[in-house]
Structure formats: structure tokens, C-alpha cells
Amino acid sequence: MNRIIIYLGAACFAFTFSSLFYFLFRLLGIFPPLTEETASYLFIISCLITLLIFLSHKLPVDQPLVVHLIELICVLTVLILAGAIFHMYPFTAFYVGSVALCGIFAYSFVILMVYMNNKMAEKAINQAIASQRRRDSNV
């Protein structure tokens, strides 16, 4: 159950950061205005990326850098294919590059958020262990 919550959280982070980067690229005049339809597509894309990353974690890979590379390939593949399927942007090198850059930024922020969450959990666990040891040594 905990793993499902982590993946759902990652999907929500991905959607949030994708939306923020979409707005940034919109302010720069690269992307068109964000509509309800586009927001729905961003959510579907975020969920598809999370699903693909979940499936990629089933691969027998233990090297963290390789895992991150596979995850990034999942992100870019879904972004490019979904962009073409949903007709979210013109399929030119400029737009594909902009979307890829947006995906790399969003992926980086999601990884950072998951890392920070894991570090906070690790700190809480270590504090609980230290507290238990202090109680045991006082007995």
C-alpha cells in the first residue's frame, strides 16, 4: 500500500510541476494557453508516465543511474508520443525540444521531492530508533 501512495504522490507531483512548467513556457510564448482539455491531457500523461515508471521498476536493474536513465526515457517517450497522439503541440524539432526540456525539469523536481520525502522518513525512523535505545538504556 505504501508503494501505491508513493506512485500516486509522484503522479501528482508530476502533474503539478508539468503544469507549472507549461505555464512558464506559456509566458515565454512557446505553448498555447492552457485549456481544460490540455490540463486533462497533462493529467493523463502524468499518470501514463507514472505507470510506465512503475512497470520499469519491475526490470532487474540495481544501478541508480541506470534506473534514472530508464525513468527519464519513459518520461520523454510518453511526452513525445502523447503530444503527437493528443495533438498538443506542432510536431517540429523546436516544440519537441521544448516539451523534452519541460519533461526533464518536471522529472528532476519529482525525483527531488521523492528524495526529500524519503530523507524525512529516514530521519523520523532514525529518531524513533534513537529514542527507543535511550529508553532501553534507562531501564
mmCIF file of N, CA and C in Angstrom:
data_model
loop_
_atom_site.group_PDB
_atom_site.id
_atom_site.type_symbol
_atom_site.label_atom_id
_atom_site.label_comp_id
_atom_site.label_asym_id
_atom_site.label_seq_id
_atom_site.Cartn_x
_atom_site.Cartn_y
_atom_site.Cartn_z
ATOM 1 N N MET A 1 0.820 -1.198 0.000
ATOM 2 C CA MET A 1 0.000 0.000 0.000
ATOM 3 C C MET A 1 0.862 1.259 0.000
ATOM 4 N N ASN A 2 1.970 1.233 0.755
ATOM 5 C CA ASN A 2 2.858 2.385 0.820
ATOM 6 C C ASN A 2 3.440 2.719 -0.553
ATOM 7 N N ARG A 3 3.774 1.695 -1.350
ATOM 8 C CA ARG A 3 4.329 1.923 -2.695
ATOM 9 C C ARG A 3 3.307 2.603 -3.595
ATOM 10 N N ILE A 4 2.037 2.219 -3.466
ATOM 11 C CA ILE A 4 0.979 2.838 -4.273
ATOM 12 C C ILE A 4 0.871 4.323 -3.941
ATOM 13 N N ILE A 5 0.949 4.651 -2.666
ATOM 14 C CA ILE A 5 0.874 6.050 -2.250
ATOM 15 C C ILE A 5 2.059 6.825 -2.805
ATOM 16 N N ILE A 6 3.234 6.217 -2.809
ATOM 17 C CA ILE A 6 4.417 6.879 -3.372
ATOM 18 C C ILE A 6 4.213 7.154 -4.859
ATOM 19 N N TYR A 7 3.699 6.174 -5.602
ATOM 20 C CA TYR A 7 3.477 6.374 -7.037
ATOM 21 C C TYR A 7 2.371 7.398 -7.293
ATOM 22 N N LEU A 8 1.306 7.370 -6.486
ATOM 23 C CA LEU A 8 0.247 8.374 -6.645
ATOM 24 C C LEU A 8 0.778 9.773 -6.335
ATOM 25 N N GLY A 9 1.587 9.871 -5.300
ATOM 26 C CA GLY A 9 2.213 11.152 -4.972
ATOM 27 C C GLY A 9 3.111 11.630 -6.095
ATOM 28 N N ALA A 10 3.864 10.714 -6.672
ATOM 29 C CA ALA A 10 4.738 11.075 -7.793
ATOM 30 C C ALA A 10 3.915 11.555 -8.987
ATOM 31 N N ALA A 11 2.790 10.907 -9.249
ATOM 32 C CA ALA A 11 1.923 11.332 -10.360
ATOM 33 C C ALA A 11 1.380 12.740 -10.100
ATOM 34 N N CYS A 12 1.007 13.004 -8.852
ATOM 35 C CA CYS A 12 0.507 14.344 -8.512
ATOM 36 C C CYS A 12 1.609 15.395 -8.618
ATOM 37 N N PHE A 13 2.801 15.055 -8.115
ATOM 38 C CA PHE A 13 3.935 15.972 -8.271
ATOM 39 C C PHE A 13 4.209 16.224 -9.746
ATOM 40 N N ALA A 14 4.195 15.165 -10.540
ATOM 41 C CA ALA A 14 4.468 15.302 -11.983
ATOM 42 C C ALA A 14 3.443 16.210 -12.640
ATOM 43 N N PHE A 15 2.182 16.024 -12.314
ATOM 44 C CA PHE A 15 1.136 16.871 -12.887
ATOM 45 C C PHE A 15 1.334 18.324 -12.473
ATOM 46 N N THR A 16 1.616 18.538 -11.190
ATOM 47 C CA THR A 16 1.809 19.901 -10.683
ATOM 48 C C THR A 16 2.984 20.583 -11.369
ATOM 49 N N PHE A 17 4.133 19.905 -11.399
ATOM 50 C CA PHE A 17 5.302 20.531 -11.999
ATOM 51 C C PHE A 17 5.162 20.652 -13.511
ATOM 52 N N SER A 18 4.503 19.707 -14.155
ATOM 53 C CA SER A 18 4.252 19.820 -15.591
ATOM 54 C C SER A 18 3.393 21.040 -15.876
ATOM 55 N N SER A 19 2.386 21.244 -15.052
ATOM 56 C CA SER A 19 1.517 22.411 -15.224
ATOM 57 C C SER A 19 2.298 23.708 -15.018
ATOM 58 N N LEU A 20 3.127 23.726 -13.976
ATOM 59 C CA LEU A 20 3.924 24.928 -13.713
ATOM 60 C C LEU A 20 4.888 25.231 -14.863
ATOM 61 N N PHE A 21 5.548 24.187 -15.358
ATOM 62 C CA PHE A 21 6.456 24.418 -16.477
ATOM 63 C C PHE A 21 5.696 24.767 -17.748
ATOM 64 N N TYR A 22 4.490 24.220 -17.916
ATOM 65 C CA TYR A 22 3.650 24.604 -19.051
ATOM 66 C C TYR A 22 3.355 26.100 -18.972
ATOM 67 N N PHE A 23 2.980 26.572 -17.770
ATOM 68 C CA PHE A 23 2.708 27.996 -17.593
ATOM 69 C C PHE A 23 3.943 28.831 -17.903
ATOM 70 N N LEU A 24 5.105 28.379 -17.457
ATOM 71 C CA LEU A 24 6.345 29.103 -17.731
ATOM 72 C C LEU A 24 6.590 29.203 -19.235
ATOM 73 N N PHE A 25 6.461 28.070 -19.933
ATOM 74 C CA PHE A 25 6.653 28.077 -21.374
ATOM 75 C C PHE A 25 5.557 28.903 -22.063
ATOM 76 N N ARG A 26 4.369 28.959 -21.460
ATOM 77 C CA ARG A 26 3.288 29.797 -21.994
ATOM 78 C C ARG A 26 3.661 31.260 -21.866
ATOM 79 N N LEU A 27 4.220 31.640 -20.712
ATOM 80 C CA LEU A 27 4.650 33.030 -20.515
ATOM 81 C C LEU A 27 5.731 33.429 -21.508
ATOM 82 N N LEU A 28 6.552 32.477 -21.901
ATOM 83 C CA LEU A 28 7.608 32.737 -22.882
ATOM 84 C C LEU A 28 7.069 32.717 -24.307
ATOM 85 N N GLY A 29 5.782 32.421 -24.454
ATOM 86 C CA GLY A 29 5.159 32.423 -25.773
ATOM 87 C C GLY A 29 5.404 31.169 -26.581
ATOM 88 N N ILE A 30 5.863 30.112 -25.947
ATOM 89 C CA ILE A 30 6.174 28.879 -26.667
ATOM 90 C C ILE A 30 4.936 27.999 -26.785
ATOM 91 N N PHE A 31 4.176 27.854 -25.689
ATOM 92 C CA PHE A 31 2.999 26.992 -25.685
ATOM 93 C C PHE A 31 1.735 27.831 -25.797
ATOM 94 N N PRO A 32 0.659 27.237 -26.303
ATOM 95 C CA PRO A 32 -0.625 27.949 -26.353
ATOM 96 C C PRO A 32 -1.249 28.012 -24.960
ATOM 97 N N PRO A 33 -2.340 28.791 -24.790
ATOM 98 C CA PRO A 33 -2.990 28.864 -23.472
ATOM 99 C C PRO A 33 -3.403 27.478 -22.973
ATOM 100 N N LEU A 34 -3.368 27.326 -21.653
ATOM 101 C CA LEU A 34 -3.753 26.055 -21.034
ATOM 102 C C LEU A 34 -5.277 25.996 -20.947
ATOM 103 N N THR A 35 -5.858 25.028 -21.627
ATOM 104 C CA THR A 35 -7.306 24.826 -21.603
ATOM 105 C C THR A 35 -7.628 23.645 -20.701
ATOM 106 N N GLU A 36 -8.914 23.426 -20.471
ATOM 107 C CA GLU A 36 -9.329 22.267 -19.673
ATOM 108 C C GLU A 36 -8.901 20.974 -20.362
ATOM 109 N N GLU A 37 -9.016 20.968 -21.677
ATOM 110 C CA GLU A 37 -8.631 19.779 -22.443
ATOM 111 C C GLU A 37 -7.132 19.504 -22.291
ATOM 112 N N THR A 38 -6.334 20.555 -22.401
ATOM 113 C CA THR A 38 -4.887 20.406 -22.253
ATOM 114 C C THR A 38 -4.528 19.964 -20.837
ATOM 115 N N ALA A 39 -5.193 20.528 -19.832
ATOM 116 C CA ALA A 39 -4.946 20.122 -18.445
ATOM 117 C C ALA A 39 -5.296 18.646 -18.253
ATOM 118 N N SER A 40 -6.386 18.204 -18.885
ATOM 119 C CA SER A 40 -6.762 16.782 -18.813
ATOM 120 C C SER A 40 -5.681 15.918 -19.448
ATOM 121 N N TYR A 41 -5.167 16.359 -20.585
ATOM 122 C CA TYR A 41 -4.094 15.614 -21.252
ATOM 123 C C TYR A 41 -2.846 15.556 -20.380
ATOM 124 N N LEU A 42 -2.514 16.681 -19.720
ATOM 125 C CA LEU A 42 -1.349 16.692 -18.831
ATOM 126 C C LEU A 42 -1.526 15.682 -17.701
ATOM 127 N N PHE A 43 -2.742 15.587 -17.170
ATOM 128 C CA PHE A 43 -3.004 14.618 -16.098
ATOM 129 C C PHE A 43 -2.879 13.188 -16.624
ATOM 130 N N ILE A 44 -3.454 12.915 -17.775
ATOM 131 C CA ILE A 44 -3.355 11.576 -18.374
ATOM 132 C C ILE A 44 -1.895 11.232 -18.641
ATOM 133 N N ILE A 45 -1.161 12.188 -19.175
ATOM 134 C CA ILE A 45 0.263 11.971 -19.456
ATOM 135 C C ILE A 45 1.020 11.677 -18.160
ATOM 136 N N SER A 46 0.745 12.442 -17.103
ATOM 137 C CA SER A 46 1.408 12.210 -15.813
ATOM 138 C C SER A 46 1.117 10.816 -15.291
ATOM 139 N N CYS A 47 -0.123 10.373 -15.420
ATOM 140 C CA CYS A 47 -0.496 9.024 -14.966
ATOM 141 C C CYS A 47 0.168 7.945 -15.823
ATOM 142 N N LEU A 48 0.223 8.170 -17.140
ATOM 143 C CA LEU A 48 0.877 7.198 -18.024
ATOM 144 C C LEU A 48 2.372 7.091 -17.725
ATOM 145 N N ILE A 49 2.992 8.224 -17.476
ATOM 146 C CA ILE A 49 4.419 8.220 -17.134
ATOM 147 C C ILE A 49 4.636 7.444 -15.838
ATOM 148 N N THR A 50 3.790 7.711 -14.845
ATOM 149 C CA THR A 50 3.920 7.015 -13.567
ATOM 150 C C THR A 50 3.719 5.517 -13.740
ATOM 151 N N LEU A 51 2.747 5.120 -14.544
ATOM 152 C CA LEU A 51 2.507 3.702 -14.806
ATOM 153 C C LEU A 51 3.711 3.068 -15.494
ATOM 154 N N LEU A 52 4.259 3.755 -16.488
ATOM 155 C CA LEU A 52 5.418 3.214 -17.200
ATOM 156 C C LEU A 52 6.632 3.112 -16.280
ATOM 157 N N ILE A 53 6.812 4.100 -15.417
ATOM 158 C CA ILE A 53 7.922 4.039 -14.454
ATOM 159 C C ILE A 53 7.702 2.891 -13.474
ATOM 160 N N PHE A 54 6.459 2.711 -13.015
ATOM 161 C CA PHE A 54 6.134 1.583 -12.143
ATOM 162 C C PHE A 54 6.521 0.270 -12.822
ATOM 163 N N LEU A 55 6.151 0.118 -14.091
ATOM 164 C CA LEU A 55 6.491 -1.105 -14.825
ATOM 165 C C LEU A 55 7.999 -1.239 -15.021
ATOM 166 N N SER A 56 8.677 -0.106 -15.249
ATOM 167 C CA SER A 56 10.133 -0.167 -15.441
ATOM 168 C C SER A 56 10.842 -0.597 -14.162
ATOM 169 N N HIS A 57 10.222 -0.335 -13.011
ATOM 170 C CA HIS A 57 10.829 -0.756 -11.739
ATOM 171 C C HIS A 57 10.777 -2.265 -11.553
ATOM 172 N N LYS A 58 10.042 -2.941 -12.396
ATOM 173 C CA LYS A 58 9.993 -4.409 -12.363
ATOM 174 C C LYS A 58 11.195 -5.023 -13.085
ATOM 175 N N LEU A 59 11.948 -4.197 -13.811
ATOM 176 C CA LEU A 59 13.139 -4.691 -14.509
ATOM 177 C C LEU A 59 14.232 -5.035 -13.496
ATOM 178 N N PRO A 60 15.072 -6.017 -13.820
ATOM 179 C CA PRO A 60 16.137 -6.404 -12.883
ATOM 180 C C PRO A 60 17.347 -5.456 -12.975
ATOM 181 N N VAL A 61 17.136 -4.197 -12.620
ATOM 182 C CA VAL A 61 18.200 -3.187 -12.679
ATOM 183 C C VAL A 61 18.418 -2.655 -11.271
ATOM 184 N N ASP A 62 19.688 -2.648 -10.829
ATOM 185 C CA ASP A 62 20.012 -2.196 -9.481
ATOM 186 C C ASP A 62 20.819 -0.901 -9.444
ATOM 187 N N GLN A 63 21.375 -0.501 -10.563
ATOM 188 C CA GLN A 63 22.203 0.704 -10.607
ATOM 189 C C GLN A 63 21.315 1.949 -10.618
ATOM 190 N N PRO A 64 21.439 2.827 -9.615
ATOM 191 C CA PRO A 64 20.578 4.015 -9.542
ATOM 192 C C PRO A 64 20.637 4.899 -10.793
ATOM 193 N N LEU A 65 21.815 5.098 -11.355
ATOM 194 C CA LEU A 65 21.912 5.943 -12.547
ATOM 195 C C LEU A 65 21.188 5.325 -13.734
ATOM 196 N N VAL A 66 21.282 4.009 -13.870
ATOM 197 C CA VAL A 66 20.580 3.319 -14.956
ATOM 198 C C VAL A 66 19.075 3.397 -14.737
ATOM 199 N N VAL A 67 18.645 3.250 -13.488
ATOM 200 C CA VAL A 67 17.218 3.360 -13.166
ATOM 201 C C VAL A 67 16.703 4.748 -13.538
ATOM 202 N N HIS A 68 17.449 5.792 -13.168
ATOM 203 C CA HIS A 68 17.036 7.159 -13.508
ATOM 204 C C HIS A 68 17.031 7.387 -15.020
ATOM 205 N N LEU A 69 17.993 6.815 -15.709
ATOM 206 C CA LEU A 69 18.021 6.940 -17.174
ATOM 207 C C LEU A 69 16.809 6.263 -17.797
ATOM 208 N N ILE A 70 16.465 5.079 -17.320
ATOM 209 C CA ILE A 70 15.279 4.368 -17.819
ATOM 210 C C ILE A 70 14.018 5.185 -17.521
ATOM 211 N N GLU A 71 13.935 5.741 -16.312
ATOM 212 C CA GLU A 71 12.782 6.565 -15.963
ATOM 213 C C GLU A 71 12.680 7.786 -16.865
ATOM 214 N N LEU A 72 13.808 8.424 -17.124
ATOM 215 C CA LEU A 72 13.812 9.601 -17.995
ATOM 216 C C LEU A 72 13.399 9.235 -19.415
ATOM 217 N N ILE A 73 13.837 8.093 -19.884
ATOM 218 C CA ILE A 73 13.421 7.615 -21.211
ATOM 219 C C ILE A 73 11.909 7.380 -21.226
ATOM 220 N N CYS A 74 11.369 6.840 -20.144
ATOM 221 C CA CYS A 74 9.915 6.662 -20.032
ATOM 222 C C CYS A 74 9.203 8.004 -20.137
ATOM 223 N N VAL A 75 9.704 8.984 -19.401
ATOM 224 C CA VAL A 75 9.098 10.320 -19.397
ATOM 225 C C VAL A 75 9.100 10.908 -20.804
ATOM 226 N N LEU A 76 10.261 10.914 -21.432
ATOM 227 C CA LEU A 76 10.382 11.535 -22.758
ATOM 228 C C LEU A 76 9.567 10.793 -23.804
ATOM 229 N N THR A 77 9.547 9.475 -23.721
ATOM 230 C CA THR A 77 8.774 8.685 -24.685
ATOM 231 C C THR A 77 7.291 9.018 -24.589
ATOM 232 N N VAL A 78 6.771 9.018 -23.366
ATOM 233 C CA VAL A 78 5.346 9.316 -23.191
ATOM 234 C C VAL A 78 5.041 10.750 -23.619
ATOM 235 N N LEU A 79 5.887 11.703 -23.239
ATOM 236 C CA LEU A 79 5.639 13.095 -23.606
ATOM 237 C C LEU A 79 5.589 13.285 -25.115
ATOM 238 N N ILE A 80 6.532 12.688 -25.806
ATOM 239 C CA ILE A 80 6.591 12.869 -27.254
ATOM 240 C C ILE A 80 5.442 12.129 -27.948
ATOM 241 N N LEU A 81 5.210 10.886 -27.561
ATOM 242 C CA LEU A 81 4.118 10.125 -28.183
ATOM 243 C C LEU A 81 2.748 10.718 -27.855
ATOM 244 N N ALA A 82 2.536 11.097 -26.587
ATOM 245 C CA ALA A 82 1.247 11.674 -26.198
ATOM 246 C C ALA A 82 1.030 13.020 -26.884
ATOM 247 N N GLY A 83 2.096 13.789 -27.026
ATOM 248 C CA GLY A 83 1.977 15.065 -27.734
ATOM 249 C C GLY A 83 1.523 14.861 -29.163
ATOM 250 N N ALA A 84 2.040 13.832 -29.798
ATOM 251 C CA ALA A 84 1.643 13.528 -31.170
ATOM 252 C C ALA A 84 0.221 12.974 -31.223
ATOM 253 N N ILE A 85 -0.111 12.087 -30.295
ATOM 254 C CA ILE A 85 -1.442 11.457 -30.295
ATOM 255 C C ILE A 85 -2.535 12.473 -29.945
ATOM 256 N N PHE A 86 -2.290 13.305 -28.921
ATOM 257 C CA PHE A 86 -3.287 14.278 -28.479
ATOM 258 C C PHE A 86 -3.220 15.589 -29.267
ATOM 259 N N HIS A 87 -2.261 15.717 -30.171
ATOM 260 C CA HIS A 87 -2.071 16.941 -30.967
ATOM 261 C C HIS A 87 -1.940 18.166 -30.054
ATOM 262 N N MET A 88 -1.103 18.018 -29.037
ATOM 263 C CA MET A 88 -0.936 19.093 -28.064
ATOM 264 C C MET A 88 0.000 20.193 -28.560
ATOM 265 N N TYR A 89 0.861 19.871 -29.481
ATOM 266 C CA TYR A 89 1.810 20.854 -29.999
ATOM 267 C C TYR A 89 2.220 20.443 -31.407
ATOM 268 N N PRO A 90 2.676 21.422 -32.194
ATOM 269 C CA PRO A 90 3.165 21.058 -33.537
ATOM 270 C C PRO A 90 4.370 20.129 -33.412
ATOM 271 N N PHE A 91 4.421 19.155 -34.251
ATOM 272 C CA PHE A 91 5.476 18.142 -34.158
ATOM 273 C C PHE A 91 6.709 18.605 -34.940
ATOM 274 N N THR A 92 7.351 19.656 -34.423
ATOM 275 C CA THR A 92 8.590 20.164 -35.006
ATOM 276 C C THR A 92 9.698 20.030 -33.966
ATOM 277 N N ALA A 93 10.931 20.135 -34.427
ATOM 278 C CA ALA A 93 12.068 19.975 -33.515
ATOM 279 C C ALA A 93 12.016 20.984 -32.371
ATOM 280 N N PHE A 94 11.606 22.207 -32.644
ATOM 281 C CA PHE A 94 11.543 23.234 -31.606
ATOM 282 C C PHE A 94 10.575 22.832 -30.503
ATOM 283 N N TYR A 95 9.369 22.421 -30.867
ATOM 284 C CA TYR A 95 8.368 22.058 -29.869
ATOM 285 C C TYR A 95 8.708 20.748 -29.173
ATOM 286 N N VAL A 96 9.199 19.778 -29.900
ATOM 287 C CA VAL A 96 9.601 18.516 -29.279
ATOM 288 C C VAL A 96 10.729 18.783 -28.285
ATOM 289 N N GLY A 97 11.670 19.632 -28.656
ATOM 290 C CA GLY A 97 12.755 20.000 -27.743
ATOM 291 C C GLY A 97 12.253 20.735 -26.515
ATOM 292 N N SER A 98 11.297 21.654 -26.711
ATOM 293 C CA SER A 98 10.719 22.392 -25.578
ATOM 294 C C SER A 98 9.981 21.449 -24.630
ATOM 295 N N VAL A 99 9.223 20.526 -25.191
ATOM 296 C CA VAL A 99 8.487 19.561 -24.378
ATOM 297 C C VAL A 99 9.461 18.638 -23.653
ATOM 298 N N ALA A 100 10.519 18.211 -24.334
ATOM 299 C CA ALA A 100 11.526 17.357 -23.699
ATOM 300 C C ALA A 100 12.199 18.095 -22.542
ATOM 301 N N LEU A 101 12.509 19.356 -22.744
ATOM 302 C CA LEU A 101 13.122 20.155 -21.681
ATOM 303 C C LEU A 101 12.160 20.294 -20.503
ATOM 304 N N CYS A 102 10.896 20.546 -20.792
ATOM 305 C CA CYS A 102 9.871 20.635 -19.753
ATOM 306 C C CYS A 102 9.790 19.310 -18.996
ATOM 307 N N GLY A 103 9.823 18.194 -19.713
ATOM 308 C CA GLY A 103 9.771 16.876 -19.086
ATOM 309 C C GLY A 103 10.976 16.601 -18.204
ATOM 310 N N ILE A 104 12.146 17.003 -18.663
ATOM 311 C CA ILE A 104 13.368 16.805 -17.873
ATOM 312 C C ILE A 104 13.293 17.622 -16.582
ATOM 313 N N PHE A 105 12.831 18.871 -16.683
ATOM 314 C CA PHE A 105 12.680 19.701 -15.481
ATOM 315 C C PHE A 105 11.676 19.077 -14.516
ATOM 316 N N ALA A 106 10.514 18.688 -15.034
ATOM 317 C CA ALA A 106 9.482 18.105 -14.172
ATOM 318 C C ALA A 106 9.982 16.820 -13.529
ATOM 319 N N TYR A 107 10.645 15.965 -14.313
ATOM 320 C CA TYR A 107 11.190 14.714 -13.772
ATOM 321 C C TYR A 107 12.186 15.018 -12.654
ATOM 322 N N SER A 108 13.052 15.983 -12.875
ATOM 323 C CA SER A 108 14.057 16.343 -11.870
ATOM 324 C C SER A 108 13.402 16.798 -10.574
ATOM 325 N N PHE A 109 12.366 17.606 -10.684
ATOM 326 C CA PHE A 109 11.685 18.084 -9.482
ATOM 327 C C PHE A 109 10.945 16.957 -8.771
ATOM 328 N N VAL A 110 10.338 16.064 -9.514
ATOM 329 C CA VAL A 110 9.650 14.937 -8.888
ATOM 330 C C VAL A 110 10.648 14.057 -8.146
ATOM 331 N N ILE A 111 11.782 13.768 -8.776
ATOM 332 C CA ILE A 111 12.820 12.962 -8.123
ATOM 333 C C ILE A 111 13.311 13.668 -6.866
ATOM 334 N N LEU A 112 13.486 14.975 -6.945
ATOM 335 C CA LEU A 112 13.924 15.740 -5.778
ATOM 336 C C LEU A 112 12.893 15.660 -4.655
ATOM 337 N N MET A 113 11.614 15.769 -4.982
ATOM 338 C CA MET A 113 10.564 15.694 -3.964
ATOM 339 C C MET A 113 10.502 14.300 -3.333
ATOM 340 N N VAL A 114 10.607 13.257 -4.128
ATOM 341 C CA VAL A 114 10.597 11.886 -3.602
ATOM 342 C C VAL A 114 11.820 11.668 -2.716
ATOM 343 N N TYR A 115 12.976 12.167 -3.146
ATOM 344 C CA TYR A 115 14.205 12.037 -2.365
ATOM 345 C C TYR A 115 14.053 12.741 -1.016
ATOM 346 N N MET A 116 13.520 13.967 -1.046
ATOM 347 C CA MET A 116 13.347 14.718 0.200
ATOM 348 C C MET A 116 12.349 14.017 1.124
ATOM 349 N N ASN A 117 11.291 13.453 0.558
ATOM 350 C CA ASN A 117 10.318 12.712 1.355
ATOM 351 C C ASN A 117 10.972 11.490 1.994
ATOM 352 N N ASN A 118 11.777 10.770 1.228
ATOM 353 C CA ASN A 118 12.482 9.601 1.772
ATOM 354 C C ASN A 118 13.459 10.006 2.877
ATOM 355 N N LYS A 119 14.147 11.118 2.702
ATOM 356 C CA LYS A 119 15.090 11.584 3.723
ATOM 357 C C LYS A 119 14.365 11.971 5.005
ATOM 358 N N MET A 120 13.201 12.602 4.881
ATOM 359 C CA MET A 120 12.432 12.955 6.080
ATOM 360 C C MET A 120 11.956 11.698 6.801
ATOM 361 N N ALA A 121 11.509 10.698 6.035
ATOM 362 C CA ALA A 121 11.074 9.434 6.641
ATOM 363 C C ALA A 121 12.254 8.743 7.305
ATOM 364 N N GLU A 122 13.397 8.771 6.648
ATOM 365 C CA GLU A 122 14.608 8.159 7.216
ATOM 366 C C GLU A 122 14.990 8.839 8.523
ATOM 367 N N LYS A 123 14.913 10.156 8.550
ATOM 368 C CA LYS A 123 15.246 10.904 9.761
ATOM 369 C C LYS A 123 14.273 10.561 10.895
ATOM 370 N N ALA A 124 12.990 10.469 10.575
ATOM 371 C CA ALA A 124 11.984 10.123 11.586
ATOM 372 C C ALA A 124 12.228 8.719 12.131
ATOM 373 N N ILE A 125 12.574 7.787 11.267
ATOM 374 C CA ILE A 125 12.853 6.412 11.696
ATOM 375 C C ILE A 125 14.091 6.387 12.591
ATOM 376 N N ASN A 126 15.134 7.099 12.183
ATOM 377 C CA ASN A 126 16.364 7.135 12.990
ATOM 378 C C ASN A 126 16.119 7.775 14.350
ATOM 379 N N GLN A 127 15.285 8.812 14.387
ATOM 380 C CA GLN A 127 14.955 9.438 15.669
ATOM 381 C C GLN A 127 14.168 8.483 16.557
ATOM 382 N N ALA A 128 13.252 7.731 15.972
ATOM 383 C CA ALA A 128 12.476 6.759 16.748
ATOM 384 C C ALA A 128 13.377 5.666 17.296
ATOM 385 N N ILE A 129 14.327 5.198 16.477
ATOM 386 C CA ILE A 129 15.270 4.164 16.932
ATOM 387 C C ILE A 129 16.141 4.708 18.061
ATOM 388 N N ALA A 130 16.646 5.932 17.902
ATOM 389 C CA ALA A 130 17.485 6.540 18.935
ATOM 390 C C ALA A 130 16.698 6.743 20.222
ATOM 391 N N SER A 131 15.462 7.152 20.106
ATOM 392 C CA SER A 131 14.608 7.350 21.279
ATOM 393 C C SER A 131 14.362 6.023 21.998
ATOM 394 N N GLN A 132 14.107 4.981 21.217
ATOM 395 C CA GLN A 132 13.877 3.648 21.799
ATOM 396 C C GLN A 132 15.139 3.152 22.506
ATOM 397 N N ARG A 133 16.290 3.387 21.895
ATOM 398 C CA ARG A 133 17.555 2.953 22.520
ATOM 399 C C ARG A 133 17.788 3.697 23.832
ATOM 400 N N ARG A 134 17.465 4.993 23.849
ATOM 401 C CA ARG A 134 17.636 5.775 25.095
ATOM 402 C C ARG A 134 16.708 5.240 26.185
ATOM 403 N N ARG A 135 15.480 4.918 25.798
ATOM 404 C CA ARG A 135 14.536 4.360 26.780
ATOM 405 C C ARG A 135 15.017 3.012 27.283
ATOM 406 N N ASP A 136 15.524 2.183 26.376
ATOM 407 C CA ASP A 136 16.013 0.850 26.770
ATOM 408 C C ASP A 136 17.242 0.940 27.662
ATOM 409 N N SER A 137 18.088 1.935 27.418
ATOM 410 C CA SER A 137 19.300 2.047 28.229
ATOM 411 C C SER A 137 18.992 2.636 29.614
ATOM 412 N N ASN A 138 17.879 3.338 29.757
ATOM 413 C CA ASN A 138 17.471 3.909 31.060
ATOM 414 C C ASN A 138 16.767 2.882 31.930
ATOM 415 N N VAL A 139 16.407 1.760 31.377
ATOM 416 C CA VAL A 139 15.670 0.750 32.145
ATOM 417 C C VAL A 139 16.586 -0.087 32.981
#
